[in-house]
Tab-separated table of C-alpha atoms in Angstrom:
chain	number	residue	atom	x	y	z
A	1	MET	CA	-1.561	-2.496	13.952
A	2	TYR	CA	-1.847	0.963	15.475
A	3	ALA	CA	0.774	0.362	18.204
A	4	SER	CA	4.055	1.768	16.975
A	5	GLN	CA	6.005	-1.288	18.096
A	6	CYS	CA	3.737	-3.731	16.233
A	7	PRO	CA	5.918	-5.695	13.765
A	8	CYS	CA	2.914	-5.692	11.439
A	9	ARG	CA	3.813	-2.045	10.728
A	10	ASP	CA	6.980	-3.134	8.880
A	11	VAL	CA	5.044	-5.693	6.834
A	12	LEU	CA	2.335	-3.149	5.956
A	13	ASP	CA	5.126	-0.709	5.066
A	14	LEU	CA	6.610	-3.304	2.704
A	15	LEU	CA	3.298	-4.297	1.093
A	16	ALA	CA	1.654	-0.878	1.119
A	17	ASN	CA	4.005	0.127	-1.641
A	18	LYS	CA	3.092	0.670	-5.308
A	19	TRP	CA	5.934	-1.408	-6.790
A	20	ALA	CA	5.554	-4.272	-4.303
A	21	ALA	CA	1.823	-4.432	-5.048
A	22	LEU	CA	2.452	-4.404	-8.810
A	23	ALA	CA	5.337	-6.922	-8.660
A	24	ILE	CA	3.255	-9.400	-6.643
A	25	GLY	CA	0.392	-8.905	-9.108
A	26	ALA	CA	2.657	-9.517	-12.113
A	27	LEU	CA	3.936	-12.777	-10.571
A	28	GLU	CA	0.417	-14.121	-9.996
A	29	ASP	CA	0.458	-15.781	-13.440
A	30	GLY	CA	3.713	-17.630	-12.764
A	31	PRO	CA	7.498	-17.210	-12.555
A	32	LEU	CA	9.105	-14.345	-14.464
A	33	ARG	CA	12.658	-13.279	-15.233
A	34	PHE	CA	13.979	-9.865	-14.189
A	35	GLY	CA	13.676	-8.455	-17.699
A	36	GLU	CA	10.089	-9.676	-18.071
A	37	LEU	CA	9.171	-8.147	-14.720
A	38	GLN	CA	10.783	-4.879	-15.731
A	39	ARG	CA	8.790	-4.802	-18.996
A	40	ARG	CA	5.540	-5.551	-17.127
A	41	LEU	CA	6.136	-2.864	-14.501
A	42	GLN	CA	6.526	-0.106	-17.050
A	43	GLY	CA	8.532	2.783	-15.732
A	44	ILE	CA	10.293	0.971	-12.886
A	45	SER	CA	14.073	1.409	-12.789
A	46	PRO	CA	16.328	-1.689	-12.505
A	47	LYS	CA	17.568	-0.384	-9.159
A	48	VAL	CA	14.055	-0.029	-7.667
A	49	LEU	CA	12.992	-3.406	-9.100
A	50	THR	CA	16.075	-5.050	-7.573
A	51	GLN	CA	15.352	-3.439	-4.186
A	52	THR	CA	11.652	-4.354	-4.354
A	53	LEU	CA	12.373	-7.997	-5.240
A	54	ARG	CA	15.061	-8.266	-2.544
A	55	ARG	CA	12.682	-6.878	0.136
A	56	LEU	CA	9.916	-9.250	-1.024
A	57	GLU	CA	12.390	-12.164	-0.992
A	58	ASP	CA	13.799	-11.241	2.440
A	59	ASN	CA	10.256	-11.198	3.850
A	60	GLY	CA	9.296	-14.529	2.324
A	61	PHE	CA	6.867	-13.386	-0.373
A	62	VAL	CA	9.069	-14.167	-3.389
A	63	ASP	CA	11.434	-17.021	-4.316
A	64	ARG	CA	14.492	-16.447	-6.505
A	65	GLU	CA	15.742	-19.471	-8.474
A	66	ILE	CA	19.017	-19.495	-10.409
A	67	PHE	CA	19.068	-21.710	-13.497
A	68	PRO	CA	22.680	-22.778	-14.254
A	69	ALA	CA	21.970	-22.952	-17.976
A	70	VAL	CA	24.148	-21.047	-20.451
A	71	PRO	CA	23.502	-18.171	-20.268
A	72	LEU	CA	22.634	-18.425	-16.586
A	73	HIS	CA	19.262	-16.935	-15.733
A	74	VAL	CA	17.202	-16.159	-12.648
A	75	GLU	CA	13.469	-16.589	-12.182
A	76	TYR	CA	11.273	-14.967	-9.560
A	77	SER	CA	8.085	-16.592	-8.320
A	78	LEU	CA	5.555	-16.126	-5.531
A	79	THR	CA	5.875	-18.275	-2.420
A	80	ALA	CA	2.706	-19.719	-0.866
A	81	ILE	CA	2.381	-16.673	1.399
A	82	GLY	CA	3.121	-14.442	-1.597
A	83	ARG	CA	0.162	-15.999	-3.414
A	84	SER	CA	-1.903	-15.525	-0.255
A	85	VAL	CA	-1.207	-11.777	0.010
A	86	SER	CA	-1.813	-11.296	-3.696
A	87	LYS	CA	-5.555	-11.567	-3.001
A	88	PRO	CA	-5.986	-8.468	-0.797
A	89	LEU	CA	-3.412	-6.603	-2.929
A	90	GLY	CA	-5.317	-7.627	-6.062
A	91	ALA	CA	-8.564	-6.403	-4.468
A	92	LEU	CA	-6.918	-3.010	-3.802
A	93	ARG	CA	-5.684	-2.762	-7.406
A	94	THR	CA	-9.136	-3.734	-8.713
A	95	TRP	CA	-10.779	-1.149	-6.434
A	96	VAL	CA	-8.488	1.570	-7.831
A	97	GLU	CA	-9.164	0.530	-11.450
A	98	THR	CA	-12.940	0.390	-10.976
A	99	HIS	CA	-13.197	3.696	-9.059
A	100	LEU	CA	-10.772	5.687	-11.158
A	101	ASP	CA	-13.482	7.660	-12.963
A	102	GLN	CA	-15.042	8.709	-9.637
A	103	LEU	CA	-11.649	9.836	-8.379
A	104	SER	CA	-10.619	11.953	-11.325
A	105	ALA	CA	-14.118	13.560	-11.591
B	1	MET	CA	-2.597	-0.607	-14.026
B	2	TYR	CA	0.686	-1.842	-15.506
B	3	ALA	CA	0.876	0.878	-18.188
B	4	SER	CA	3.136	3.610	-16.879
B	5	GLN	CA	0.781	6.367	-17.999
B	6	CYS	CA	-2.234	4.844	-16.219
B	7	PRO	CA	-3.542	7.470	-13.735
B	8	CYS	CA	-4.442	4.560	-11.452
B	9	ARG	CA	-0.699	4.383	-10.685
B	10	ASP	CA	-0.885	7.682	-8.790
B	11	VAL	CA	-3.910	6.542	-6.808
B	12	LEU	CA	-2.250	3.207	-5.937
B	13	ASP	CA	0.854	5.180	-4.963
B	14	LEU	CA	-1.272	7.298	-2.636
B	15	LEU	CA	-3.170	4.385	-1.090
B	16	ALA	CA	-0.342	1.847	-1.098
B	17	ASN	CA	1.232	3.786	1.725
B	18	LYS	CA	1.417	2.703	5.366
B	19	TRP	CA	0.205	5.996	6.878
B	20	ALA	CA	-2.610	6.485	4.343
B	21	ALA	CA	-3.832	2.931	5.019
B	22	LEU	CA	-3.691	3.483	8.793
B	23	ALA	CA	-5.285	6.951	8.665
B	24	ILE	CA	-8.223	5.686	6.565
B	25	GLY	CA	-8.581	2.770	8.983
B	26	ALA	CA	-8.599	5.069	12.030
B	27	LEU	CA	-11.354	7.234	10.464
B	28	GLU	CA	-13.621	4.241	9.808
B	29	ASP	CA	-15.253	4.702	13.220
B	30	GLY	CA	-16.108	8.355	12.596
B	31	PRO	CA	-14.630	11.865	12.453
B	32	LEU	CA	-11.484	12.584	14.417
B	33	ARG	CA	-9.486	15.677	15.277
B	34	PHE	CA	-5.806	16.009	14.303
B	35	GLY	CA	-4.597	15.286	17.827
B	36	GLU	CA	-6.775	12.177	18.127
B	37	LEU	CA	-5.508	10.896	14.770
B	38	GLN	CA	-1.929	11.518	15.850
B	39	ARG	CA	-2.478	9.547	19.082
B	40	ARG	CA	-4.069	6.640	17.144
B	41	LEU	CA	-1.291	6.498	14.570
B	42	GLN	CA	1.434	6.051	17.156
B	43	GLY	CA	4.791	7.180	15.916
B	44	ILE	CA	3.595	9.439	13.092
B	45	SER	CA	5.083	12.941	13.067
B	46	PRO	CA	2.747	15.980	12.788
B	47	LYS	CA	4.420	16.841	9.466
B	48	VAL	CA	3.794	13.391	7.927
B	49	LEU	CA	0.222	13.308	9.295
B	50	THR	CA	-0.458	16.752	7.793
B	51	GLN	CA	0.945	15.630	4.402
B	52	THR	CA	-0.981	12.348	4.502
B	53	LEU	CA	-4.284	14.053	5.348
B	54	ARG	CA	-3.739	16.742	2.687
B	55	ARG	CA	-3.031	14.098	0.002
B	56	LEU	CA	-6.113	12.098	1.070
B	57	GLU	CA	-8.208	15.289	1.053
B	58	ASP	CA	-6.870	16.425	-2.346
B	59	ASN	CA	-7.780	13.038	-3.819
B	60	GLY	CA	-11.285	13.037	-2.364
B	61	PHE	CA	-10.922	10.342	0.330
B	62	VAL	CA	-11.121	12.652	3.358
B	63	ASP	CA	-13.203	15.705	4.276
B	64	ARG	CA	-11.832	18.437	6.537
B	65	GLU	CA	-14.410	20.466	8.478
B	66	ILE	CA	-13.553	23.585	10.473
B	67	PHE	CA	-15.723	24.211	13.526
B	68	PRO	CA	-15.793	27.973	14.338
B	69	ALA	CA	-16.229	27.275	18.039
B	70	VAL	CA	-13.823	28.800	20.597
B	71	PRO	CA	-11.246	27.383	20.462
B	72	LEU	CA	-11.650	26.674	16.742
B	73	HIS	CA	-11.122	23.035	15.841
B	74	VAL	CA	-10.900	20.888	12.719
B	75	GLU	CA	-12.346	17.435	12.190
B	76	TYR	CA	-11.360	14.891	9.548
B	77	SER	CA	-13.805	12.312	8.225
B	78	LEU	CA	-14.013	9.794	5.403
B	79	THR	CA	-15.940	10.746	2.282
B	80	ALA	CA	-18.184	8.117	0.651
B	81	ILE	CA	-15.305	6.989	-1.573
B	82	GLY	CA	-13.006	7.034	1.448
B	83	ARG	CA	-15.369	4.605	3.197
B	84	SER	CA	-15.441	2.521	0.003
B	85	VAL	CA	-11.647	2.143	-0.190
B	86	SER	CA	-11.407	1.389	3.520
B	87	LYS	CA	-12.716	-2.122	2.745
B	88	PRO	CA	-9.808	-3.382	0.574
B	89	LEU	CA	-7.347	-1.462	2.777
B	90	GLY	CA	-8.921	-3.050	5.871
B	91	ALA	CA	-8.628	-6.479	4.220
B	92	LEU	CA	-4.898	-5.844	3.635
B	93	ARG	CA	-4.380	-4.774	7.277
B	94	THR	CA	-6.313	-7.831	8.508
B	95	TRP	CA	-4.242	-10.108	6.217
B	96	VAL	CA	-1.022	-8.684	7.706
B	97	GLU	CA	-2.274	-9.108	11.299
B	98	THR	CA	-3.470	-12.685	10.746
B	99	HIS	CA	-0.327	-13.830	8.881
B	100	LEU	CA	2.232	-12.094	11.059
B	101	ASP	CA	3.348	-15.268	12.822
B	102	GLN	CA	3.968	-17.014	9.499
B	103	LEU	CA	6.029	-14.056	8.305
B	104	SER	CA	8.290	-13.706	11.299
B	105	ALA	CA	8.870	-17.511	11.538
């Protein structure tokens, strides 16, 4: 992990990112549409959410399914490895929430 | 965590960062000088390492001790809460290392 050429660096770079961690957490309960994700991740811009989801999809953590209904809609869901990484990411989020008072003291 | 005003967002933003995660990991074994940290975190620039350490120090994760020896030197070490957060961060690093082959398949 500490060698600069280690490919794990790129993965850590992708995951060790606030919006990626929050997006994966939001998808833990099941598939969501773009608008629902945007509402859950209060404050995220459509552009950053699009980039975050595309990076997560490109790296195999998120699936994107297009439903040819009228109107057409798209749903995002965690892949198996996305669900797997949601555990350590969830533990980091929980740590932050449970230590917040010590940090802002 | 999902409310945009939640202060935990800033902490997650600080921690959910490749260099912060690697710096905290490198300090798990004990205090290190700047140069030693820079060697461990291969590829990090002095500027980014300085910024990362300052942010970690400002948020209470890292202590900076100045030794008035000749030549003067500075050592960085984890605070108690820094050691506490190194566990979920270590779990995330370990997850990345152990799933790397599945990701690059």
